[in-house]
Coordinates of C-alpha atoms and ligand atoms in Angstrom, one line a residue:
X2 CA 23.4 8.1 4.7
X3 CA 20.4 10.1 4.3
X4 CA 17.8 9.8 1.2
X5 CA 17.0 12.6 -1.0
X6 CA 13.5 11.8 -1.5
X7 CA 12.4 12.1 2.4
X8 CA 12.2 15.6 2.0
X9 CA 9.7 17.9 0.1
X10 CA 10.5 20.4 -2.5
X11 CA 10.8 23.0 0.3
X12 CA 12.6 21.0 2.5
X13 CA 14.8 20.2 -0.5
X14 CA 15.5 24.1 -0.8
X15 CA 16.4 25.0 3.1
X16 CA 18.9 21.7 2.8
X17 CA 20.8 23.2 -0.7
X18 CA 20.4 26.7 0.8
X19 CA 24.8 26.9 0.0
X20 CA 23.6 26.0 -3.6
X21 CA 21.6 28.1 -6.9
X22 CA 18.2 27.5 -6.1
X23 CA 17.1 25.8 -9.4
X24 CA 19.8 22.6 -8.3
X25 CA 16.9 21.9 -5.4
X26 CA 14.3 21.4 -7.9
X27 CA 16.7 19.5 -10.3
X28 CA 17.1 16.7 -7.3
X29 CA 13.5 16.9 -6.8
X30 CA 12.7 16.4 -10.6
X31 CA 15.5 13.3 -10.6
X32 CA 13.6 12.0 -7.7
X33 CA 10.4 12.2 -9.5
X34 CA 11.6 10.6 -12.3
X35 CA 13.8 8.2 -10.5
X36 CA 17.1 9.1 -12.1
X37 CA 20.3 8.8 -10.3
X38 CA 23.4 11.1 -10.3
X39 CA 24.9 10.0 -13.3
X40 CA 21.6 11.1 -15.5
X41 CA 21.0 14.7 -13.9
X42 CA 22.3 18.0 -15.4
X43 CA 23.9 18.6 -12.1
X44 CA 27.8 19.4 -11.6
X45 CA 30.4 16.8 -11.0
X46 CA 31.6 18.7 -8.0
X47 CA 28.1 19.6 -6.4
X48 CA 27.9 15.4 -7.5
X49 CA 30.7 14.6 -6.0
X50 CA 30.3 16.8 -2.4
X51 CA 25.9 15.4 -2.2
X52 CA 27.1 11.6 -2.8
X53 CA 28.9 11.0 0.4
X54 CA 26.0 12.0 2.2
X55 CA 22.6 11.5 0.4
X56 CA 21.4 8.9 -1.6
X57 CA 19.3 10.2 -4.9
X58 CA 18.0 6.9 -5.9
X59 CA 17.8 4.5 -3.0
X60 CA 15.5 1.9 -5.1
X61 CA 16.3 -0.5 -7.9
X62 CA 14.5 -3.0 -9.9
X63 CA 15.5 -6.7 -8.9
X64 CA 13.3 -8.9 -11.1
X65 CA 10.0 -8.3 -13.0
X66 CA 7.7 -11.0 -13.2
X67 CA 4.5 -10.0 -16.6
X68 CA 1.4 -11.8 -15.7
X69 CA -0.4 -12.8 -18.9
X70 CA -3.2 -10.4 -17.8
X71 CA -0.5 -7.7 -17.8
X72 CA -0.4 -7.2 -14.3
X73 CA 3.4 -6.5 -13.6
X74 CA 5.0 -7.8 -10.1
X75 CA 8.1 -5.8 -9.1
X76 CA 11.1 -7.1 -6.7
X77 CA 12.9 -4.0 -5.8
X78 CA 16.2 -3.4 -3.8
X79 CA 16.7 -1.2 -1.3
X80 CA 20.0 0.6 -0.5
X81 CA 20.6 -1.6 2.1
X82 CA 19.7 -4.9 -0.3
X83 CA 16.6 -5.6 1.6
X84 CA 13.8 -6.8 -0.9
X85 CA 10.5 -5.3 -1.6
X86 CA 7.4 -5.9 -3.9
X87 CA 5.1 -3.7 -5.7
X88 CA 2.6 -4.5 -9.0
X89 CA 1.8 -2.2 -11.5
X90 CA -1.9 -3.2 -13.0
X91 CA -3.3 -2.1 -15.6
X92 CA -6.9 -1.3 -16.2
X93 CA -8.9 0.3 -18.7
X94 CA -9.6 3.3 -16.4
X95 CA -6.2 3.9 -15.3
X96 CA -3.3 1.9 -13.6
X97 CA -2.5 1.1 -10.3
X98 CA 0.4 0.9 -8.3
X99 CA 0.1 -1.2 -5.6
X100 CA 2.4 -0.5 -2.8
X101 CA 4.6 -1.6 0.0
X102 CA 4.9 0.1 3.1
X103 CA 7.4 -2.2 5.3
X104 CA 10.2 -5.0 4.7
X105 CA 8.3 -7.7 6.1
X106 CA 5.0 -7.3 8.8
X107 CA 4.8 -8.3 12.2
X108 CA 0.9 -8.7 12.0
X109 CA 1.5 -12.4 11.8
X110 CA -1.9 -13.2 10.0
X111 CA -2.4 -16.3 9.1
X112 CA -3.2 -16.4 4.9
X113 CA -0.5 -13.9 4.3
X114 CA 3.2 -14.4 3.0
X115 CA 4.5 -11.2 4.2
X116 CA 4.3 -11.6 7.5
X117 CA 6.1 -14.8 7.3
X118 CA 9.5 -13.6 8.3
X119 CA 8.3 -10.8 10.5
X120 CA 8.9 -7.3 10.1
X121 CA 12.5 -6.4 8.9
X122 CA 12.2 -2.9 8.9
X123 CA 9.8 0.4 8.0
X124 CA 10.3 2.3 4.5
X125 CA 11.2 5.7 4.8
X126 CA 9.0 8.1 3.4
X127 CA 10.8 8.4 0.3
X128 CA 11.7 5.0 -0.3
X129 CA 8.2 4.6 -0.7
X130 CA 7.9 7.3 -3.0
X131 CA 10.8 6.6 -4.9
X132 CA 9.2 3.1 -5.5
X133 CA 6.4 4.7 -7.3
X134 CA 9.1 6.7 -9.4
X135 CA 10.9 3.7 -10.7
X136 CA 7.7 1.8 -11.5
X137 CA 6.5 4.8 -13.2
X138 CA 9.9 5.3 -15.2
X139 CA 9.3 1.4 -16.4
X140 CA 5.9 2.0 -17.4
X141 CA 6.3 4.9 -20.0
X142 CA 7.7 8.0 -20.0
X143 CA 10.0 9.0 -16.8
X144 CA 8.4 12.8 -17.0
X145 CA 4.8 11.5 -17.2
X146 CA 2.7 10.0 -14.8
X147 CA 1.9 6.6 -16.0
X148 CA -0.7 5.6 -13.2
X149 CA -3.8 7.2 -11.8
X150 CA -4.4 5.1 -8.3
X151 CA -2.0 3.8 -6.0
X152 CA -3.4 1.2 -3.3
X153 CA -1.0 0.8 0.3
X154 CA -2.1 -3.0 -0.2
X155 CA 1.4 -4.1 -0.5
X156 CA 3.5 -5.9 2.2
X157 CA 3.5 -4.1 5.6
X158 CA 0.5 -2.6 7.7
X159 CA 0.5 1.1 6.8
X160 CA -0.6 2.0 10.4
X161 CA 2.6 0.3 11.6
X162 CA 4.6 3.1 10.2
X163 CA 2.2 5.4 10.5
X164 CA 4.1 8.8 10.7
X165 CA 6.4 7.7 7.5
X166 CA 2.7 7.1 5.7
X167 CA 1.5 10.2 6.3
X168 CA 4.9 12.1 5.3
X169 CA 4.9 9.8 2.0
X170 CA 1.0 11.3 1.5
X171 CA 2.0 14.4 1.5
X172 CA 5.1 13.9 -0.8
X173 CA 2.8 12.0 -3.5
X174 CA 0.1 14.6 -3.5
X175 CA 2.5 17.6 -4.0
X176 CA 2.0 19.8 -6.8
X177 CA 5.4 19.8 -8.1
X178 CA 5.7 16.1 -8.3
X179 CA 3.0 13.3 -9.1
X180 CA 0.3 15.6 -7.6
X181 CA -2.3 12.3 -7.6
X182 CA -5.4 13.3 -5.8
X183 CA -6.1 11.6 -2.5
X184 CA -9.5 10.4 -3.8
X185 CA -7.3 8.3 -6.2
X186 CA -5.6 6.3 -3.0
X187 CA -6.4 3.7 -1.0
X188 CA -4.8 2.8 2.7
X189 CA -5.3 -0.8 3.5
X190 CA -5.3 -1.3 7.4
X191 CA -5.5 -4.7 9.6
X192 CA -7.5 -2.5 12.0
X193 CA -5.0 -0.3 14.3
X194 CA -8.0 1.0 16.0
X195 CA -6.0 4.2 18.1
X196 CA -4.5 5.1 14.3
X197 CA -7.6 5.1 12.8
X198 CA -9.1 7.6 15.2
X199 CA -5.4 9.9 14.7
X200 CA -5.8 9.6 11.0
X201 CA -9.7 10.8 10.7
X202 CA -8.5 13.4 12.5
X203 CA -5.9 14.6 9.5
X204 CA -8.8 14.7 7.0
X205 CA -7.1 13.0 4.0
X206 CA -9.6 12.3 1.2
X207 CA -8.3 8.5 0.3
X208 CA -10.5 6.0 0.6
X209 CA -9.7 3.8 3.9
X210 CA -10.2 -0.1 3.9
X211 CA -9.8 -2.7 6.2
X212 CA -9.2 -6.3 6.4
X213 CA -11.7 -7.8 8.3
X214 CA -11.9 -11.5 7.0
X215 CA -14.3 -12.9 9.8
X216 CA -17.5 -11.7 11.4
X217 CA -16.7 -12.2 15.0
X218 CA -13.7 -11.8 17.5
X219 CA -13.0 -15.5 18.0
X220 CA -13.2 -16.5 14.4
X221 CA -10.7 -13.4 13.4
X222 CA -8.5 -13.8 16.6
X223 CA -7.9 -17.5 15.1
X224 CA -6.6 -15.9 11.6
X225 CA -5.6 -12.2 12.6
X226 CA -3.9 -12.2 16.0
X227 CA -4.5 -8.0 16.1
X228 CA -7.9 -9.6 17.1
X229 CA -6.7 -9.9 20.4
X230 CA -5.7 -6.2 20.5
X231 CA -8.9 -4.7 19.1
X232 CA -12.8 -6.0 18.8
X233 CA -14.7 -5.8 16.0
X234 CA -17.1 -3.4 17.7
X235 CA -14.1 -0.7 18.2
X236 CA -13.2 -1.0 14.9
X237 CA -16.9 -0.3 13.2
X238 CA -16.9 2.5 16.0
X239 CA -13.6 4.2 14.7
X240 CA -15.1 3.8 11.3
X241 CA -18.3 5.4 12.1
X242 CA -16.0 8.0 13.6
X243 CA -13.8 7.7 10.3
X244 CA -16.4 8.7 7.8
X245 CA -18.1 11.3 10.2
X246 CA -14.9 13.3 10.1
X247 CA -14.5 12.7 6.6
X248 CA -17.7 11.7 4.6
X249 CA -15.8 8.7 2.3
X250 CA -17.2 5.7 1.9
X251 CA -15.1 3.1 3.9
X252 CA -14.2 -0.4 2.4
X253 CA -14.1 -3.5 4.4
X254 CA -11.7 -6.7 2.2
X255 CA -13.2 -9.5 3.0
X256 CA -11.2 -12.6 2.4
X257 CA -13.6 -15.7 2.0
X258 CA -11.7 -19.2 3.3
X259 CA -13.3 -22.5 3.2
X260 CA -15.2 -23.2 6.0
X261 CA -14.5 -20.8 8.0
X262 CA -15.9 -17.4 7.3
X263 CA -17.9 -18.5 4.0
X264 CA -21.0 -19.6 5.2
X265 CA -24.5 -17.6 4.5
X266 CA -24.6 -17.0 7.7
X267 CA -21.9 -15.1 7.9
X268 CA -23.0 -13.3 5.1
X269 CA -26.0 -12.1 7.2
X270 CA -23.6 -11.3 10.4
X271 CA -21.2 -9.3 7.9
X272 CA -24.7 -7.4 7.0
X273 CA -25.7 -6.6 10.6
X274 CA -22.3 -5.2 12.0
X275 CA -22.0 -3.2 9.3
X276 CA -25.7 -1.8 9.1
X277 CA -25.6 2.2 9.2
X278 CA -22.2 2.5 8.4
X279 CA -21.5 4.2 4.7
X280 CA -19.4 0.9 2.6
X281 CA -18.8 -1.4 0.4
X282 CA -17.6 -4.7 0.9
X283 CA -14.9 -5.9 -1.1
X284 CA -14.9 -9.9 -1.4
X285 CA -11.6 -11.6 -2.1
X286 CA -10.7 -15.5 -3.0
X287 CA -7.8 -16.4 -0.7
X288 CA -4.6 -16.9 -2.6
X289 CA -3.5 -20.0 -1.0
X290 CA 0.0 -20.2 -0.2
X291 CA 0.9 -23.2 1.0
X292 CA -0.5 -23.2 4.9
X293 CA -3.7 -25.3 5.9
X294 CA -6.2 -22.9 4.7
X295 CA -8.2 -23.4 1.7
X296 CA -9.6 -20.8 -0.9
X297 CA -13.5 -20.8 -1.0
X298 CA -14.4 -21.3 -4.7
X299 CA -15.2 -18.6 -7.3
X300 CA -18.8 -18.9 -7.6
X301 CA -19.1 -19.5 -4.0
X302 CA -17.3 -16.1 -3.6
X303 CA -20.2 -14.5 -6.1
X304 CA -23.0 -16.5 -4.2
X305 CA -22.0 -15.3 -1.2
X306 CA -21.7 -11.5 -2.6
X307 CA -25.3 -12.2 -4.0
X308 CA -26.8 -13.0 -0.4
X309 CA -25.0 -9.4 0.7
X310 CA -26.4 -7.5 -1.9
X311 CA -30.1 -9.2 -1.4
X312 CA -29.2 -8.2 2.7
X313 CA -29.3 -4.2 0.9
X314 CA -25.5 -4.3 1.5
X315 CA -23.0 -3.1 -1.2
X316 CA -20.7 -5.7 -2.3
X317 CA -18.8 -6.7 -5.1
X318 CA -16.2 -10.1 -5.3
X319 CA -12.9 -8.4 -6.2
X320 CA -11.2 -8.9 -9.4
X321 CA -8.2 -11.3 -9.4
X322 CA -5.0 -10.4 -11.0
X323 CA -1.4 -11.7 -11.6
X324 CA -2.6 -15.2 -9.5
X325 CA -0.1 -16.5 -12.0
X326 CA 3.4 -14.6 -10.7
X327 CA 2.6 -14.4 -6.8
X328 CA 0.1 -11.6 -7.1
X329 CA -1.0 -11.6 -3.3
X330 CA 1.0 -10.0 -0.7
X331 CA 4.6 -10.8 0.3
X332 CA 4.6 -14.6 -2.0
X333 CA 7.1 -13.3 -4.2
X334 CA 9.6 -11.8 -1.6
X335 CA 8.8 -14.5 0.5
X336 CA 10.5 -17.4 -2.5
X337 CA 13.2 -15.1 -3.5
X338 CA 14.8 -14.8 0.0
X339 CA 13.7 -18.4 0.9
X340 CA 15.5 -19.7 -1.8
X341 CA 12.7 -21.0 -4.0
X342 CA 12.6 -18.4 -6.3
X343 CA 16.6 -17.1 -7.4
Ligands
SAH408 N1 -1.6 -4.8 6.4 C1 -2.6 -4.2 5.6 C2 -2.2 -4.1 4.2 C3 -2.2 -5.4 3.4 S1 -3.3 -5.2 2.1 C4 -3.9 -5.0 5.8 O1 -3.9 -5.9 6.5 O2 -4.9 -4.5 5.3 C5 -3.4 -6.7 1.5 C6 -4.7 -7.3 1.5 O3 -4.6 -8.7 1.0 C7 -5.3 -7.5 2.9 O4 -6.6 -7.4 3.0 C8 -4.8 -8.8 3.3 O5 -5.5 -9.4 4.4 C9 -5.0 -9.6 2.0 N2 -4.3 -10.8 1.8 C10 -3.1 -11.1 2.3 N3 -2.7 -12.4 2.0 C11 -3.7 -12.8 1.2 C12 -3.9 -14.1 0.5 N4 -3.0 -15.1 0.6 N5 -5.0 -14.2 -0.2 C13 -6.0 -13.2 -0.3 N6 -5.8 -12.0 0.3 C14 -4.7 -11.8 1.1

């Protein structure tokens, strides 16, 4: 079966060519606002002839867990019943829809719950945009765009599916559908260093980040194992190379763990292998889950944010939100499909 939303309004026209031109932008409008068959204006016959062969809504909501803070966490099923997460928070300035790009990860870092039982498979293209669709449909009106950021900080490692990231890019910054501008996203990387050179090179205005979460190759190769693949060094290099091709600010996610990367003197290494590069440093509290590492405290986090910002280097402790319904990456997929959670 193939899936309506992989292809663009103009792809959408060549592949109806046999139908009235107006039924290609009906699909794409029912993709947008993530309506299935049933709830489109569009014959039973054409219906009946597209089913067999396309799927028009290939994403469903599972189970929604509401934070008290607001922050909604989404288990979605796939057309093939694989699950997937994504959040919908809400801020004063806007909401943000924080995405998944893979069933599973085969990153294998340490502190994270989606990499727990590897990588199941890549989302298509549309299934990722259809995700936004849905949560977008259950947070207002279907034909309105009820977010203005969306953050690929969801389960998966973008770069890992890197040419169904880039398709999805361009679907969600189309004109005829959500049309969100690329300063308004954010790609999340472990640190595919080759990808990151590939990707300056396409010139998309979203802000990148990546997790660094350690200040030197042997601490990160004991917590990230893409460590062993690529050196600090490369990736500030690929950066440097990143915002010279693009002039955006770049954003390193810093995840502070007791004892091992929360000391103030890693706060000073953090300010020296990032001196003359254009960024911010986003400091996170690790969201235990259940492994031997432990989550350095709150005020630690803003003492240790404090010693970067009197080091002249821009950092700020990141907000926490939904810690109360599995808000960090992969935990709620993770229960649900090891039984803990039904
Ligand atoms: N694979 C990409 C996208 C994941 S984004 C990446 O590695 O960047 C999710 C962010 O949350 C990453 O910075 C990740 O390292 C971090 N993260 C994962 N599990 C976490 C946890 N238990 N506590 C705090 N941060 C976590």
């Amino acid at each position: 079966m193939k899936i309506f939303s992989d292809y663009s309004l103009n792809e959408l026209y060549d592949l109806l060519a046999d139908y009235k031109k107006f039924r290609a932008k009906q699909i794409f409008d029912a993709i947008i606002q993530a309506k299935d068959y049933e709830q489109t204006n569009l014959p039973k016959s054409m219906i009946d002839s597209l089913k067999s062969e396309y799927i028009l809504k290939p994403v469903e909501i599972f189970k929604v867990l509401t934070s008290k803070d607001g922050t909604k966490k989404y288990l979605l099923k796939l057309h093939d019943d694989n699950l997937v997460e994504c959040v919908f928070l809400k801020q004063n300035y806007g909401n943000t829809i924080c995405l998944s790009t893979q069933v599973g990860c085969r990153m294998g870092c340490k502190f994270c719950a989606s990499t727990q039982n590897g990588l199941i498979r890549n989302l298509s293209a549309g299934e990722m945009l259809s995700t936004i669709s849905v949560v977008n449909a259950d947070n207002g009106k279907c034909t309105d765009r009820n977010f203005t950021n969306i953050v690929l900080m969801g389960s998966g490692e973008p770069f890992d599916n890197y040419d169904n990231v880039v398709k999805w890019l361009e679907l969600i910054t189309d004109e005829n559908g959500f049309h969100i501008s690329e300063r308004n996203i954010s790609l999340s990387t472990c640190g595919l260093v080759d990808k990151i050179y590939q990707f300056a090179d396409l010139k998309f205005n979203i802000t990148l980040c990546v997790s660094l979460h350690a200040t030197n190759d042997e601490t990160r190769k004991k917590i990230m194992p893409i460590a062993n693949r690529y050196s600090i060094d490369e990736i500030i290099k690929a950066l440097k190379y990143y915002t010279s091709k693009n002039n955006r600010r770049v954003v390193f996610e810093y995840c502070l763990i007791k004892g091992i990367n929360d000391s103030f003197e890693n706060a000073k290494e953090l300010a020296s292998l990032t001196k003359g590069l254009n960024c911010h440093i986003n400091v996170i509290c690790l969201n235990p889950n259940g492994g031997p590492l432990k989550a350095t405290t709150r005020s630690e986090a803003y003492a240790f944010v404090n010693k970067l910002n009197e080091l002249s280097v821009s950092a700020t402790v990141r907000r926490s939100q939904g810690s109360d319904i599995e808000g960090a990456c992969g935990m709620l997929r993770a229960k649900t499909i090891n039984g803990g959670n039904k």
